[in-house]
Amino acid sequence: MKEKMLALLLSKDESYLVEVLNKNFNIKSGIVKLGGLKKKKYGDKIKTHLGKEFAIVKPNIKDILEKKIKRTAQVILPKDVALILAYTGIRPDSLVVDCGTGSGYLAIFLANYLTKGKVITYESDRNFARIAKENIKISGLKNIKLKHMDVAKGIAEKNIDLLTVDIQNPAKIIKNAYSSLKAGGYLVVYSPTVEEVIAVNKFIKRKSFSEIKTVENIVREWQVERTTRPKTMGLMHTGFLTFARKME
Ligand SMILES: C[S@@+](CC[C@H](N)C(=O)[O-])C[C@H]1O[C@@H](n2cnc3c(N)ncnc32)[C@H](O)[C@@H]1O
């Protein structure tokens, strides 16, 4: 493996995302000499100085998002991204406009599926835009364009297949966004509170949208050990997703 390449070290009970560098990596099961990865390839194994073995695998986008990128604002988590992909049926060649980049988590996740398409993402905050740009670079994806702009001032793109909105008071954006969407294209608004859901729905219902629905995706992880039951601790509320499909 080459210097600075990323590797996921996997054991039955631990996993780490590391860079190939000449330095030691301290973990609870010992020290891994990361320089030793230069003589390895994905699929090989490496041991800590205490003899614990780790498989070396190529990280995927979820590993990079979970373990490598810097988070600024609250991100849209994989369980909610999954619904956006499934309920809008976006295709590999789709054009997505993402309003409110934040850390770029959603933009990066979606771009990973758009092998022939692209994501344009708008962020008004200078510092967040800078960090998101670094995160996009880390992701290695080339099909994301970040615009450091207030999206309320207008969306330049036309014929958008999917418009995602994750900012406070999204009504202003939805108003502009309508004309930018393709007929049959989707608007998806992520709202953390019921009050925001009500406001968004009120606004959407005034426009020529079909298939309007608001959902909450609750994922409950189970413990399967000596006894089997739902885990007592876990992620509770994230946000609501409102979907709407432009008619004409
Ligand atoms: C909750 S975060 C978005 C998180 C993002 N969906 C993710 O998964 O990483 C909201 C972001 O929207 C940005 N924002 C708020 N109003 C905006 C506007 N009018 N134009 C562009 N960005 C805006 C904020 O600065 C913030 O970074």
Short mmCIF file of C-alpha atoms in Angstrom, two decimals, residues 57-232:
data_model
loop_
_atom_site.label_atom_id
_atom_site.label_comp_id
_atom_site.label_asym_id
_atom_site.label_seq_id
_atom_site.Cartn_x
_atom_site.Cartn_y
_atom_site.Cartn_z
CA VAL A 57 -9.76 -3.94 4.14
CA LYS A 58 -10.54 -1.08 1.78
CA PRO A 59 -12.81 1.44 3.56
CA ASN A 60 -16.14 2.28 1.97
CA ILE A 61 -17.93 5.64 2.03
CA LYS A 62 -19.74 4.80 5.30
CA ASP A 63 -16.41 4.08 7.03
CA ILE A 64 -14.98 7.37 5.81
CA LEU A 65 -18.06 9.33 6.89
CA GLU A 66 -18.25 7.64 10.29
CA LYS A 67 -14.57 7.60 11.15
CA LYS A 68 -12.72 10.20 9.14
CA ILE A 69 -14.61 13.36 8.26
CA LYS A 70 -14.98 16.31 10.59
CA ARG A 71 -18.53 17.02 11.76
CA THR A 72 -19.71 20.58 12.20
CA ALA A 73 -23.52 20.83 12.20
CA GLN A 74 -25.87 17.91 12.90
CA VAL A 75 -25.60 15.45 10.00
CA ILE A 76 -28.24 13.36 8.22
CA LEU A 77 -27.48 9.81 9.33
CA PRO A 78 -27.38 6.66 7.15
CA LYS A 79 -30.83 5.42 8.22
CA ASP A 80 -32.37 8.64 6.87
CA VAL A 81 -30.12 8.75 3.79
CA ALA A 82 -31.36 5.23 3.01
CA LEU A 83 -34.96 6.45 2.90
CA ILE A 84 -34.03 9.38 0.66
CA LEU A 85 -32.43 6.98 -1.83
CA ALA A 86 -35.23 4.44 -1.66
CA TYR A 87 -38.22 6.78 -1.72
CA THR A 88 -36.96 9.00 -4.54
CA GLY A 89 -35.48 6.22 -6.67
CA ILE A 90 -32.66 8.49 -7.83
CA ARG A 91 -30.55 7.04 -10.63
CA PRO A 92 -26.77 6.95 -11.11
CA ASP A 93 -27.04 9.84 -13.62
CA SER A 94 -29.28 12.08 -11.48
CA LEU A 95 -28.66 15.75 -10.71
CA VAL A 96 -29.02 16.47 -6.99
CA VAL A 97 -29.01 19.89 -5.34
CA ASP A 98 -28.38 19.82 -1.60
CA CYS A 99 -29.34 22.93 0.41
CA GLY A 100 -27.29 23.34 3.61
CA THR A 101 -24.02 21.41 3.20
CA GLY A 102 -23.08 21.41 6.89
CA SER A 103 -20.27 18.83 7.13
CA GLY A 104 -21.16 17.51 3.68
CA TYR A 105 -22.32 14.20 5.10
CA LEU A 106 -25.51 13.92 3.01
CA ALA A 107 -23.86 15.38 -0.11
CA ILE A 108 -21.01 12.85 0.10
CA PHE A 109 -23.31 9.91 0.81
CA LEU A 110 -25.55 10.74 -2.16
CA ALA A 111 -22.65 11.48 -4.53
CA ASN A 112 -21.26 8.03 -3.83
CA TYR A 113 -24.32 6.55 -5.58
CA LEU A 114 -24.30 8.98 -8.51
CA THR A 115 -21.61 7.31 -10.57
CA LYS A 116 -22.64 9.30 -13.67
CA GLY A 117 -24.45 12.17 -11.95
CA LYS A 118 -23.50 14.93 -9.56
CA VAL A 119 -24.39 16.79 -6.38
CA ILE A 120 -24.32 20.57 -6.15
CA THR A 121 -24.35 21.60 -2.50
CA TYR A 122 -24.95 25.12 -1.11
CA GLU A 123 -23.49 26.38 2.17
CA SER A 124 -23.72 29.98 3.42
CA ASP A 125 -21.31 29.73 6.36
CA ARG A 126 -17.68 30.33 5.39
CA ASN A 127 -16.18 28.11 8.07
CA PHE A 128 -18.58 25.22 7.46
CA ALA A 129 -17.96 25.52 3.72
CA ARG A 130 -14.19 25.28 4.30
CA ILE A 131 -14.52 22.18 6.50
CA ALA A 132 -17.01 20.56 4.10
CA LYS A 133 -14.56 21.13 1.22
CA GLU A 134 -11.88 19.28 3.19
CA ASN A 135 -14.34 16.46 3.91
CA ILE A 136 -15.26 16.19 0.23
CA LYS A 137 -11.54 15.96 -0.60
CA ILE A 138 -11.10 13.16 1.95
CA SER A 139 -14.05 11.29 0.41
CA GLY A 140 -12.15 11.17 -2.90
CA LEU A 141 -15.38 11.89 -4.82
CA LYS A 142 -15.08 14.20 -7.82
CA ASN A 143 -18.78 14.65 -8.57
CA ILE A 144 -19.61 17.14 -5.78
CA LYS A 145 -19.51 20.89 -6.28
CA LEU A 146 -19.78 23.08 -3.19
CA LYS A 147 -21.15 26.59 -3.68
CA HIS A 148 -20.38 28.95 -0.83
CA MET A 149 -23.64 30.89 -1.21
CA ASP A 150 -26.93 31.67 0.47
CA VAL A 151 -29.28 29.31 -1.32
CA ALA A 152 -32.23 31.57 -0.44
CA LYS A 153 -30.88 34.00 -3.05
CA GLY A 154 -31.62 31.47 -5.78
CA ILE A 155 -30.71 28.12 -7.23
CA ALA A 156 -28.91 28.37 -10.56
CA GLU A 157 -29.40 24.70 -11.53
CA LYS A 158 -32.39 23.60 -13.60
CA ASN A 159 -33.95 20.21 -14.26
CA ILE A 160 -33.02 18.90 -10.84
CA ASP A 161 -33.97 15.29 -10.10
CA LEU A 162 -33.71 15.63 -6.34
CA LEU A 163 -33.55 18.67 -4.11
CA THR A 164 -32.65 18.07 -0.48
CA VAL A 165 -33.22 20.81 2.11
CA ASP A 166 -31.69 20.65 5.60
CA ILE A 167 -31.74 24.22 6.91
CA GLN A 168 -33.87 26.13 9.37
CA ASN A 169 -36.98 27.87 7.97
CA PRO A 170 -36.85 26.13 4.60
CA ALA A 171 -39.99 27.80 3.21
CA LYS A 172 -38.03 30.45 1.31
CA ILE A 173 -35.91 27.79 -0.38
CA ILE A 174 -38.90 25.69 -1.36
CA LYS A 175 -40.45 28.69 -3.07
CA ASN A 176 -37.35 29.17 -5.28
CA ALA A 177 -36.73 25.49 -5.64
CA TYR A 178 -40.02 24.65 -7.28
CA SER A 179 -39.05 26.09 -10.66
CA SER A 180 -35.62 24.41 -10.55
CA LEU A 181 -37.05 20.92 -10.14
CA LYS A 182 -37.72 18.65 -13.09
CA ALA A 183 -41.33 17.50 -13.55
CA GLY A 184 -41.37 14.22 -11.63
CA GLY A 185 -38.40 15.34 -9.54
CA TYR A 186 -38.42 15.13 -5.75
CA LEU A 187 -38.14 17.61 -2.95
CA VAL A 188 -37.00 16.16 0.39
CA VAL A 189 -37.01 18.33 3.50
CA TYR A 190 -35.34 17.16 6.71
CA SER A 191 -36.97 18.69 9.80
CA PRO A 192 -35.93 18.00 13.40
CA THR A 193 -39.22 19.12 14.94
CA VAL A 194 -42.95 18.64 14.42
CA GLU A 195 -43.45 22.42 14.22
CA GLU A 196 -41.13 22.54 11.22
CA VAL A 197 -42.91 19.58 9.62
CA ILE A 198 -46.26 21.39 9.89
CA ALA A 199 -44.83 24.59 8.39
CA VAL A 200 -43.17 22.70 5.52
CA ASN A 201 -46.31 20.72 4.71
CA LYS A 202 -48.43 23.86 4.69
CA PHE A 203 -46.09 25.39 2.15
CA ILE A 204 -45.72 22.31 -0.04
CA LYS A 205 -49.48 21.79 -0.26
CA ARG A 206 -49.88 25.21 -1.89
CA LYS A 207 -47.68 24.13 -4.79
CA SER A 208 -48.24 21.59 -7.55
CA PHE A 209 -46.71 18.63 -5.72
CA SER A 210 -47.92 15.03 -5.58
CA GLU A 211 -46.98 11.98 -3.44
CA ILE A 212 -46.55 14.20 -0.36
CA LYS A 213 -45.63 12.29 2.76
CA THR A 214 -43.79 12.85 6.02
CA VAL A 215 -42.04 9.90 7.67
CA GLU A 216 -39.82 9.14 10.62
CA ASN A 217 -37.41 6.24 10.33
CA ILE A 218 -36.95 4.48 13.65
CA VAL A 219 -34.21 1.86 13.63
CA ARG A 220 -33.99 -0.29 16.73
CA GLU A 221 -30.81 -2.28 17.20
CA TRP A 222 -30.97 -5.61 19.03
CA GLN A 223 -28.50 -7.27 21.33
CA VAL A 224 -27.95 -10.90 20.29
CA GLU A 225 -25.74 -12.37 23.00
CA ARG A 226 -26.52 -14.64 25.98
CA THR A 227 -29.99 -13.13 25.85
CA THR A 228 -31.69 -11.53 22.87
CA ARG A 229 -33.58 -8.27 23.20
CA PRO A 230 -33.63 -4.67 21.94
CA LYS A 231 -30.62 -2.69 23.13
CA THR A 232 -31.45 -0.43 26.05
#
